């Protein structure tokens, strides 16, 4: 198997694939209330195409695929596709990111898949605020989905909370408690400047400030453990009194570009070498025609031009749901 190394010596082993740009939520920091013009279904990569793409990626040395969106579980047939994916590419580490709202109907099928990791977004444990942030979501549905899944599956779950000043920064303790009581690993994520409509410096909370906030709620110390980028870019802390673990992802203030190991592929088969990159490489034709050699060449090119570091896209009209968060 090849090993993928970019021009700065970073090993690329992880690809995040968006399976849809559609979502049943309209989170304040991710999508405008009226939504965004959705891509016609005919342009979205079919499951067969996605499977072919992932097979090529595996042969090139990719070890982990995370499926994301939009909301992956709104796409019809997604869980059945995951089953086929597991059967066809059993060695691939498979992860899923979801808003959790559609977990309940799929608990049995998803548990049976033995996913390597499940990330669920949850920014608040207050029902009214949840509705405000997601603009339509039902907190009880998400919380019950999380708890039911965690009881029925050995898949490690991470709860991801984006902390935004004025939205949910007063809820650090409540989120920690929800995670502790339900034996879940919580990670706080810095708000990234992707959507010009919402992000501004005044609502940004740095990882240092997040750390200061959690120190007000217990005795937290950095975990002494070798950092493995396949496990993600979070820095972990452990509560000396309760043993609870917590992650902080400093995507902006202490970005991890030096050790970035990932690529992103959108729902229409565009390769983005970096979340913040304006460059995209259209893989679709080569995927459709199952042209592995050309596809590999394009992916190698994407890795070659992967930027050294991110740049602020605050004024872009790009939303996380379109790129694949
Ligand atoms: N719908 C799924 C979900 O919400 O988990 C998957 C897609 S969503 C775009 C993936 C993640 O991106 C979520 O955890 C969301 O909170 C995060 N996200 C979206 N916009 C963001 C931003 N501007 N900064 C930081 N995280 C963001
Ligand atoms: Fe949908 Fe996830 Fe974006 Fe919220 S963060 S609007 S759930 S894609």
Tab-separated table of C-alpha atoms and ligand atoms in Angstrom:
chain	number	residue	atom	x	y	z
A	1	UNK	CA	0.000	0.000	0.000
A	2	UNK	CA	1.162	3.525	-0.806
A	3	UNK	CA	1.753	6.120	1.857
A	4	UNK	CA	0.499	9.613	1.090
A	5	UNK	CA	2.881	12.368	2.082
A	6	UNK	CA	2.374	15.985	1.096
A	7	UNK	CA	5.014	18.521	0.100
A	8	UNK	CA	5.452	19.555	3.753
A	9	UNK	CA	6.020	16.002	4.963
A	10	UNK	CA	2.542	15.560	6.462
A	11	UNK	CA	1.131	12.037	6.135
A	12	UNK	CA	-2.403	12.100	4.756
A	13	UNK	CA	-4.433	9.216	6.166
A	14	UNK	CA	-7.914	10.585	6.761
A	15	UNK	CA	-10.711	11.724	4.425
A	16	UNK	CA	-13.990	13.350	5.386
A	17	UNK	CA	-16.723	12.727	2.854
A	18	UNK	CA	-19.954	14.670	2.780
A	19	UNK	CA	-22.815	12.446	1.629
A	20	UNK	CA	-25.343	15.257	1.359
A	21	UNK	CA	-25.534	19.032	1.650
A	22	UNK	CA	-29.080	18.755	3.021
A	23	UNK	CA	-30.014	19.026	6.652
A	24	UNK	CA	-33.105	18.933	8.832
A	25	UNK	CA	-31.624	21.645	11.114
A	26	UNK	CA	-30.607	25.217	10.370
A	27	UNK	CA	-27.982	25.836	13.035
A	28	UNK	CA	-27.351	29.551	13.469
A	29	UNK	CA	-23.625	29.243	12.840
A	30	UNK	CA	-23.853	26.828	9.926
A	31	UNK	CA	-26.785	27.715	7.655
A	32	UNK	CA	-29.045	30.690	7.044
A	33	UNK	CA	-32.611	30.337	8.265
A	34	UNK	CA	-34.012	30.043	4.746
A	35	UNK	CA	-31.470	27.282	4.027
A	36	UNK	CA	-29.147	27.277	1.044
A	37	UNK	CA	-29.968	26.283	-2.518
A	38	UNK	CA	-29.598	22.529	-2.349
A	39	UNK	CA	-27.686	20.609	-4.985
A	40	UNK	CA	-30.012	18.550	-7.231
A	41	UNK	CA	-29.917	14.907	-6.236
A	42	UNK	CA	-28.721	13.909	-9.732
A	43	UNK	CA	-25.431	15.732	-9.059
A	44	UNK	CA	-24.720	14.029	-5.745
A	45	UNK	CA	-22.306	11.093	-5.884
A	46	UNK	CA	-24.230	7.833	-5.835
A	47	UNK	CA	-23.413	5.304	-3.104
A	48	UNK	CA	-21.818	3.109	-5.738
A	49	UNK	CA	-19.556	6.014	-6.743
A	50	UNK	CA	-18.697	6.763	-3.129
A	51	UNK	CA	-17.756	3.144	-2.550
A	52	UNK	CA	-15.529	3.128	-5.627
A	53	UNK	CA	-13.877	6.377	-4.493
A	54	UNK	CA	-13.229	4.957	-1.023
A	55	UNK	CA	-11.718	1.784	-2.501
A	56	UNK	CA	-9.265	3.920	-4.470
A	57	UNK	CA	-8.511	6.018	-1.387
A	58	UNK	CA	-7.804	2.891	0.622
A	59	UNK	CA	-5.384	1.603	-1.997
A	60	UNK	CA	-3.630	4.983	-1.852
A	61	UNK	CA	-3.065	4.676	1.886
A	62	UNK	CA	-6.141	6.313	3.454
A	63	UNK	CA	-6.987	4.557	6.720
A	64	UNK	CA	-9.983	6.463	7.989
A	65	UNK	CA	-13.147	7.826	6.377
A	66	UNK	CA	-15.596	10.032	8.236
A	67	UNK	CA	-19.026	10.461	6.682
A	68	UNK	CA	-20.615	13.813	7.329
A	69	UNK	CA	-22.811	16.425	5.650
A	70	UNK	CA	-25.229	18.288	5.877
A	71	UNK	CA	-26.913	15.639	7.930
A	72	UNK	CA	-25.898	12.171	6.656
A	73	UNK	CA	-28.906	10.429	8.194
A	74	UNK	CA	-31.377	12.478	6.124
A	75	UNK	CA	-30.073	10.828	2.970
A	76	UNK	CA	-32.224	7.884	2.020
A	77	UNK	CA	-30.468	4.520	2.252
A	78	UNK	CA	-27.446	5.866	4.097
A	79	UNK	CA	-27.377	3.262	6.859
A	80	UNK	CA	-27.804	0.442	4.315
A	81	UNK	CA	-24.930	1.955	2.367
A	82	UNK	CA	-22.788	1.883	5.529
A	83	UNK	CA	-23.481	-1.821	5.859
A	84	UNK	CA	-22.268	-2.474	2.321
A	85	UNK	CA	-19.286	-0.205	2.957
A	86	UNK	CA	-18.340	-2.247	6.026
A	87	UNK	CA	-18.571	-5.479	4.045
A	88	UNK	CA	-16.593	-4.199	1.052
A	89	UNK	CA	-13.896	-2.280	2.932
A	90	UNK	CA	-13.641	-4.041	6.306
A	91	UNK	CA	-10.202	-2.643	7.101
A	92	UNK	CA	-11.215	0.977	6.774
A	93	UNK	CA	-11.744	2.879	10.035
A	94	UNK	CA	-15.295	4.280	9.633
A	95	UNK	CA	-16.632	7.272	11.531
A	96	UNK	CA	-19.846	9.264	11.319
A	97	UNK	CA	-20.771	12.807	12.316
A	98	UNK	CA	-24.456	13.496	12.940
A	99	UNK	CA	-26.742	15.972	14.660
A	100	UNK	CA	-28.309	12.961	16.421
A	101	UNK	CA	-31.913	13.829	15.596
A	102	UNK	CA	-32.457	10.706	13.468
A	103	UNK	CA	-30.507	8.215	15.547
A	104	UNK	CA	-33.460	6.556	17.260
A	105	UNK	CA	-34.977	4.842	14.195
A	106	UNK	CA	-31.565	3.491	13.191
A	107	UNK	CA	-30.177	2.384	16.570
A	108	UNK	CA	-30.244	-1.369	15.887
A	109	UNK	CA	-28.861	-1.157	12.366
A	110	UNK	CA	-26.172	1.358	13.313
A	111	UNK	CA	-25.111	-0.598	16.399
A	112	UNK	CA	-24.728	-3.741	14.313
A	113	UNK	CA	-22.254	-1.967	12.040
A	114	UNK	CA	-19.616	-1.579	14.744
A	115	UNK	CA	-18.613	1.891	13.585
A	116	UNK	CA	-15.204	2.977	14.859
A	117	UNK	CA	-16.504	6.287	16.107
A	118	UNK	CA	-19.664	8.378	16.235
A	119	UNK	CA	-19.546	12.146	16.734
A	120	UNK	CA	-22.759	13.855	17.742
A	121	UNK	CA	-23.176	17.619	17.796
A	122	UNK	CA	-24.845	19.091	20.850
A	123	UNK	CA	-24.351	22.737	21.763
A	124	UNK	CA	-26.854	23.087	24.574
A	125	UNK	CA	-28.905	21.010	27.000
A	126	UNK	CA	-31.621	23.633	27.302
A	127	UNK	CA	-34.661	22.720	25.132
A	128	UNK	CA	-35.649	26.316	24.285
A	129	UNK	CA	-32.104	27.286	23.470
A	130	UNK	CA	-31.667	24.133	21.403
A	131	UNK	CA	-34.636	25.194	19.292
A	132	UNK	CA	-33.128	28.670	18.978
A	133	UNK	CA	-29.676	27.455	17.906
A	134	UNK	CA	-30.874	24.740	15.517
A	135	UNK	CA	-33.933	26.836	14.574
A	136	UNK	CA	-36.150	23.733	14.583
A	137	UNK	CA	-34.538	20.873	16.516
A	138	UNK	CA	-36.034	18.865	19.365
A	139	UNK	CA	-33.494	18.421	22.161
A	140	UNK	CA	-35.318	15.507	23.754
A	141	UNK	CA	-35.098	13.531	20.502
A	142	UNK	CA	-31.371	14.145	20.215
A	143	UNK	CA	-30.627	13.350	23.856
A	144	UNK	CA	-32.675	10.153	23.773
A	145	UNK	CA	-30.939	9.133	20.534
A	146	UNK	CA	-27.539	9.658	22.138
A	147	UNK	CA	-28.423	7.755	25.291
A	148	UNK	CA	-30.152	4.886	23.477
A	149	UNK	CA	-27.258	4.492	21.070
A	150	UNK	CA	-24.674	4.570	23.839
A	151	UNK	CA	-26.543	1.827	25.701
A	152	UNK	CA	-26.836	-0.448	22.700
A	153	UNK	CA	-23.496	-0.025	20.957
A	154	UNK	CA	-19.835	-0.291	21.927
A	155	UNK	CA	-18.963	2.427	19.358
A	156	UNK	CA	-17.122	5.272	21.116
A	157	UNK	CA	-19.250	8.441	21.096
A	158	UNK	CA	-17.942	11.977	21.162
A	159	UNK	CA	-20.227	14.912	21.845
A	160	UNK	CA	-19.076	18.012	19.973
A	161	UNK	CA	-20.084	21.447	21.249
A	162	UNK	CA	-19.182	24.610	19.387
A	163	UNK	CA	-18.916	27.346	22.014
A	164	UNK	CA	-20.145	30.734	20.828
A	165	UNK	CA	-20.195	33.783	23.088
A	166	UNK	CA	-23.724	34.898	23.780
A	167	UNK	CA	-25.220	31.593	22.526
A	168	UNK	CA	-24.075	28.873	24.896
A	169	UNK	CA	-20.886	29.960	26.700
A	170	UNK	CA	-22.760	29.996	30.021
A	171	UNK	CA	-23.524	26.277	29.652
A	172	UNK	CA	-20.076	24.753	30.022
A	173	UNK	CA	-20.979	23.120	33.334
A	174	UNK	CA	-24.351	21.777	32.159
A	175	UNK	CA	-22.772	20.227	29.057
A	176	UNK	CA	-20.018	18.692	31.190
A	177	UNK	CA	-22.617	17.245	33.535
A	178	UNK	CA	-24.677	15.769	30.697
A	179	UNK	CA	-21.542	14.074	29.405
A	180	UNK	CA	-20.380	12.880	32.837
A	181	UNK	CA	-23.731	11.410	33.873
A	182	UNK	CA	-24.088	9.561	30.571
A	183	UNK	CA	-20.432	8.466	30.355
A	184	UNK	CA	-19.830	10.400	27.132
A	185	UNK	CA	-16.707	12.149	25.938
A	186	UNK	CA	-17.381	15.873	25.451
A	187	UNK	CA	-15.278	18.073	23.181
A	188	UNK	CA	-15.527	21.834	22.986
A	189	UNK	CA	-14.742	23.255	19.543
A	190	UNK	CA	-13.666	26.784	18.725
A	191	UNK	CA	-16.071	28.585	16.431
A	192	UNK	CA	-14.464	28.761	12.980
A	193	UNK	CA	-14.738	31.763	10.661
A	194	UNK	CA	-16.468	30.089	7.743
A	195	UNK	CA	-19.753	31.837	7.445
A	196	UNK	CA	-19.404	35.599	7.061
A	197	UNK	CA	-22.958	36.162	8.254
A	198	UNK	CA	-22.433	35.104	11.852
A	199	UNK	CA	-18.794	34.787	12.854
A	200	UNK	CA	-17.069	37.754	14.344
A	201	UNK	CA	-14.286	38.236	16.844
A	202	UNK	CA	-16.610	39.234	19.654
A	203	UNK	CA	-18.406	35.876	19.675
A	204	UNK	CA	-15.249	33.816	19.285
A	205	UNK	CA	-14.089	31.974	22.419
A	206	UNK	CA	-10.518	30.736	22.321
A	207	UNK	CA	-9.409	27.375	23.677
A	208	UNK	CA	-7.519	29.217	26.453
A	209	UNK	CA	-10.746	30.858	27.535
A	210	UNK	CA	-12.594	27.535	27.309
A	211	UNK	CA	-9.935	25.982	29.537
A	212	UNK	CA	-10.273	28.816	32.040
A	213	UNK	CA	-14.034	28.257	32.050
A	214	UNK	CA	-13.796	24.524	32.700
A	215	UNK	CA	-11.259	25.113	35.484
A	216	UNK	CA	-14.071	26.894	37.324
A	217	UNK	CA	-15.868	23.536	37.334
A	218	UNK	CA	-13.350	21.098	38.730
A	219	UNK	CA	-9.726	20.244	38.809
A	220	UNK	CA	-8.730	19.529	35.201
A	221	UNK	CA	-5.239	18.631	34.076
A	222	UNK	CA	-3.816	17.830	30.625
A	223	UNK	CA	-3.833	14.161	29.818
A	224	UNK	CA	-0.383	12.691	29.383
A	225	UNK	CA	-0.915	10.564	26.327
A	226	UNK	CA	0.774	10.394	22.954
A	227	UNK	CA	-1.256	12.321	20.461
A	228	UNK	CA	-2.496	10.292	17.486
A	229	UNK	CA	-3.960	12.454	14.693
A	230	UNK	CA	-6.207	9.570	13.562
A	231	UNK	CA	-8.045	10.170	16.837
A	232	UNK	CA	-8.552	13.796	15.819
A	233	UNK	CA	-6.961	17.090	16.722
A	234	UNK	CA	-8.422	17.526	20.224
A	235	UNK	CA	-6.240	18.061	23.285
A	236	UNK	CA	-7.577	16.064	26.194
A	237	UNK	CA	-7.946	16.930	29.875
A	238	UNK	CA	-8.884	14.772	32.805
A	239	UNK	CA	-10.741	15.753	35.937
A	240	UNK	CA	-8.607	14.638	38.867
A	241	UNK	CA	-11.600	14.226	41.166
A	242	UNK	CA	-14.161	12.538	38.919
A	243	UNK	CA	-11.957	10.936	36.249
A	244	UNK	CA	-14.088	12.576	33.526
A	245	UNK	CA	-12.232	13.296	30.273
A	246	UNK	CA	-12.797	16.334	28.081
A	247	UNK	CA	-11.414	17.458	24.728
A	248	UNK	CA	-10.804	20.935	23.366
A	249	UNK	CA	-10.334	21.533	19.652
A	250	UNK	CA	-8.421	24.746	19.069
A	251	UNK	CA	-9.065	24.866	15.336
A	252	UNK	CA	-8.417	28.614	15.197
A	253	UNK	CA	-6.213	29.829	18.059
A	254	UNK	CA	-3.728	26.935	18.166
A	255	UNK	CA	-4.513	25.431	14.812
A	256	UNK	CA	-3.094	22.025	13.986
A	257	UNK	CA	-2.094	22.700	10.351
A	258	UNK	CA	1.452	21.388	10.958
A	259	UNK	CA	0.111	17.928	11.653
A	260	UNK	CA	-3.025	18.038	9.505
A	261	UNK	CA	-3.652	14.569	8.057
A	262	UNK	CA	-6.937	15.116	6.232
A	263	UNK	CA	-8.674	15.869	2.964
A	264	UNK	CA	-12.331	16.654	2.359
A	265	UNK	CA	-14.595	15.547	-0.441
A	266	UNK	CA	-17.946	17.227	-0.991
A	267	UNK	CA	-21.197	15.508	-1.864
A	268	UNK	CA	-20.639	16.256	-5.563
A	269	UNK	CA	-17.139	14.822	-5.585
A	270	UNK	CA	-15.020	17.959	-5.184
A	271	UNK	CA	-11.769	17.409	-3.374
A	272	UNK	CA	-10.869	20.206	-0.962
A	273	UNK	CA	-7.292	19.980	0.252
A	274	UNK	CA	-8.206	22.138	3.295
A	275	UNK	CA	-11.464	23.174	4.960
A	276	UNK	CA	-10.472	26.793	4.436
A	277	UNK	CA	-9.161	26.329	0.926
A	278	UNK	CA	-10.713	28.037	-2.089
A	279	UNK	CA	-9.247	25.387	-4.343
A	280	UNK	CA	-11.284	22.413	-5.318
A	281	UNK	CA	-10.560	19.554	-7.669
A	282	UNK	CA	-13.491	18.020	-9.457
A	283	UNK	CA	-13.174	14.235	-9.143
A	284	UNK	CA	-16.636	13.428	-10.378
A	285	UNK	CA	-15.926	12.477	-13.992
A	286	UNK	CA	-13.122	10.113	-13.051
A	287	UNK	CA	-15.238	8.573	-10.313
A	288	UNK	CA	-18.198	8.115	-12.672
A	289	UNK	CA	-16.015	6.466	-15.311
A	290	UNK	CA	-14.196	4.417	-12.687
A	291	UNK	CA	-10.910	5.745	-13.973
A	292	UNK	CA	-8.684	4.816	-11.014
A	293	UNK	CA	-5.431	6.039	-12.531
A	294	UNK	CA	-6.704	9.538	-13.360
A	295	UNK	CA	-8.481	9.693	-10.026
A	296	UNK	CA	-5.295	8.825	-8.168
A	297	UNK	CA	-3.442	11.480	-10.136
A	298	UNK	CA	-6.021	14.099	-9.159
A	299	UNK	CA	-5.866	13.090	-5.496
A	300	UNK	CA	-2.057	13.220	-5.576
A	301	UNK	CA	-2.318	16.699	-7.055
A	302	UNK	CA	-4.736	17.749	-4.273
A	303	UNK	CA	-2.247	16.530	-1.694
A	304	UNK	CA	0.577	18.329	-3.457
A	305	UNK	CA	-1.226	21.672	-3.278
A	306	UNK	CA	-2.533	21.226	0.269
A	307	UNK	CA	-1.846	24.608	1.876
A	308	UNK	CA	0.625	25.010	4.704
A	309	UNK	CA	-1.943	26.720	6.860
A	310	UNK	CA	-5.562	27.843	6.875
A	311	UNK	CA	-6.780	31.308	6.036
A	312	UNK	CA	-9.749	33.234	7.284
A	313	UNK	CA	-12.795	32.849	5.049
A	314	UNK	CA	-14.981	35.100	7.124
A	315	UNK	CA	-16.276	36.925	4.131
A	316	UNK	CA	-16.969	33.888	2.046
A	317	UNK	CA	-20.475	32.670	1.493
A	318	UNK	CA	-19.317	29.132	2.209
A	319	UNK	CA	-21.167	27.151	4.857
A	320	UNK	CA	-19.845	24.142	6.722
A	321	UNK	CA	-22.828	22.085	5.582
A	322	UNK	CA	-21.733	22.540	1.950
A	323	UNK	CA	-18.141	21.483	2.455
A	324	UNK	CA	-18.745	18.712	4.955
A	325	UNK	CA	-17.958	19.563	8.559
B	1	LIG	N1	-25.052	17.687	10.576
B	1	LIG	C1	-24.002	17.006	11.231
B	1	LIG	C2	-23.719	17.616	12.581
B	1	LIG	O1	-24.223	18.685	12.882
B	1	LIG	O2	-22.979	16.987	13.337
B	1	LIG	C3	-22.729	16.912	10.415
B	1	LIG	C4	-22.318	18.123	9.642
B	1	LIG	S1	-21.911	19.538	10.635
B	1	LIG	C5	-21.477	20.687	9.394
B	1	LIG	C6	-20.396	18.994	11.368
B	1	LIG	C7	-19.906	19.790	12.527
B	1	LIG	O3	-19.502	21.065	12.074
B	1	LIG	C8	-20.905	20.021	13.645
B	1	LIG	O4	-20.365	19.536	14.855
B	1	LIG	C9	-21.058	21.519	13.696
B	1	LIG	O5	-21.250	21.958	15.009
B	1	LIG	C10	-19.718	21.960	13.138
B	1	LIG	N2	-19.712	23.323	12.612
B	1	LIG	C11	-20.496	23.894	11.680
B	1	LIG	N3	-20.140	25.180	11.438
B	1	LIG	C12	-19.076	25.415	12.255
B	1	LIG	C13	-18.240	26.550	12.499
B	1	LIG	N4	-18.403	27.689	11.841
B	1	LIG	N5	-17.248	26.422	13.423
B	1	LIG	C14	-17.052	25.268	14.098
B	1	LIG	N6	-17.801	24.158	13.903
B	1	LIG	C15	-18.795	24.243	13.012
B	2	LIG	FE1	-27.159	20.827	9.904
B	2	LIG	FE2	-24.987	20.011	11.199
B	2	LIG	FE3	-25.042	22.409	9.947
B	2	LIG	FE4	-26.496	22.068	12.121
B	2	LIG	S1	-24.259	21.956	12.015
B	2	LIG	S2	-27.202	23.016	10.185
B	2	LIG	S3	-27.091	19.972	11.981
B	2	LIG	S4	-25.166	20.450	8.998
